[in-house]
Amino acid sequence: MGPKQPERLRSVHYVAPNAPFHVYRQSVAGRVDLHWHEFYELCFVRSGRGTNIVNGEPHGLEPGSMFLLTPADFHEIELAPGETMEILNLVFLEEVLTDELRELLFPGILKLQTRLDAVEASGMQAEFDRVLAEFNDSRPGGSLMIKATLTRILVGLARQCRHDRRPSDSGIREALRSAHPGMQRALMYVHHHFREALTLEEAARQAKLTPNYFSHTFRKLSGIPFQSYLQELRLTFAKSLLAASDLPVTEVCHASGFNTLTHFERAFKKRFGCPPSGLRKGSLH
C-alpha cells in the first residue's frame, strides 16, 4: 500500500453550480481512500459491511448505517473481506442548513453516525430513493422536493443520534446557549471551520455579537479564552491526522489551521509532550 495522503474533494467538482446539493449512488469494492471534503456528505449504506474511519476513529458499517460528515472531517472506508458496499451519498453546501436545523443536528460536538433497524432503514432508503428520483427528473419544483426530503432525513438522523451518544462538551454548549442564542451557532461554526483562517471577529459575527462581548462571554462561561479553545480543536485534529495519514508534518500543520510550522510544533509539544514527528515514531499514545 502506498502513502496515505488524504485527497481534498472540492465542492466545484461534486456540487453543480446551479444547485447546493448533488446525489450519488456508489458501488464500492475494496476501500475508499483517505480524503476530506469542502462540503457536507450524508451517506446511507444499502448493503455491505466494513469500517468507516473518521478522524482516526473506527465505526462499523452495515446495511442501515448512516452518517454525516462535515468539512472539518477526514475519513476512509475499509470493506470487510469479500464485501461490496452500495452507498447512497447526498452531498450539500452549508447554505442548505438553516439555523434551526444546525441547532438540531449539532447540539453538542459529536459525530452523527448511527445504525437504523430494518423498519427505519426501509423508510430512510425510500427517502434517499425519493431524492435520487427527483434529482434525475426535470419536473418543476424538483429542488424544493429535494430540500424538503433532505431536511426530513437530517431531522431523522439527529433524533436517532440523540439516543446514541452524549455531547463531549455539553457543559460548554449549554452554558453558551443560555447566555445568548447566537453563541451556540458560533461554536458550531467554529467546529466546522477551525481548519480555515478563522478569527475571533468571524466567530462573533456568527453570534451577531461584538468581538469584545463575544470574547468576554466565551471566557466567562467556558473557563478558557476563545483562542485556546480554537487551538485545542486544531491540535486534536492534527494529532488524528498525523496518526491516520503519511502527510508531511508541514502539510498537517497547515491542514489543521496553523499558520507557521514553528508555532504548530511548539504548541503540539506543549500539549502532547513530544513534537509532531514523535507520533509516527510511536512515542505518543
Coordinates of N, CA and C in Angstrom, one line a residue, residues 29 32 36 50 75 78 81 116 121-122 188 198 249 256 261 272:
A29 N -16.0 -1.5 -3.9 CA -15.3 -2.8 -3.7 C -13.9 -2.5 -3.3
V32 N -12.3 2.9 0.3 CA -12.4 4.3 -0.1 C -11.2 5.0 0.6
W36 N -11.0 14.2 2.5 CA -11.9 15.2 3.2 C -12.6 16.0 2.1
G50 N -18.3 -3.1 6.6 CA -17.0 -2.5 6.6 C -16.8 -1.6 7.8
H75 N -11.9 11.1 6.4 CA -12.3 9.7 6.7 C -11.9 8.8 5.5
E78 N -13.0 1.0 4.9 CA -12.4 -0.3 4.7 C -13.5 -1.3 4.6
P81 N -13.6 -8.4 4.2 CA -13.1 -9.3 3.1 C -14.3 -9.8 2.3
L116 N -29.7 2.1 11.7 CA -31.2 2.0 11.8 C -31.6 0.6 11.8
A121 N -34.6 1.6 8.5 CA -33.8 1.6 7.3 C -34.6 1.6 6.0
S122 N -35.7 0.8 6.0 CA -36.5 0.8 4.8 C -37.1 2.1 4.5
M188 N -20.7 26.0 16.9 CA -20.9 25.0 15.8 C -20.1 25.4 14.6
L198 N -9.7 31.1 10.6 CA -10.8 31.6 11.4 C -10.4 32.6 12.5
V249 N 4.7 16.7 8.1 CA 4.3 17.5 9.3 C 3.9 18.9 8.8
S256 N -4.4 21.8 9.5 CA -5.0 21.8 10.8 C -5.4 23.3 11.2
L261 N 4.9 26.7 11.0 CA 5.3 25.4 11.5 C 5.9 25.5 12.9
F272 N 1.0 17.7 24.0 CA 1.1 16.3 24.0 C 2.4 15.7 24.5

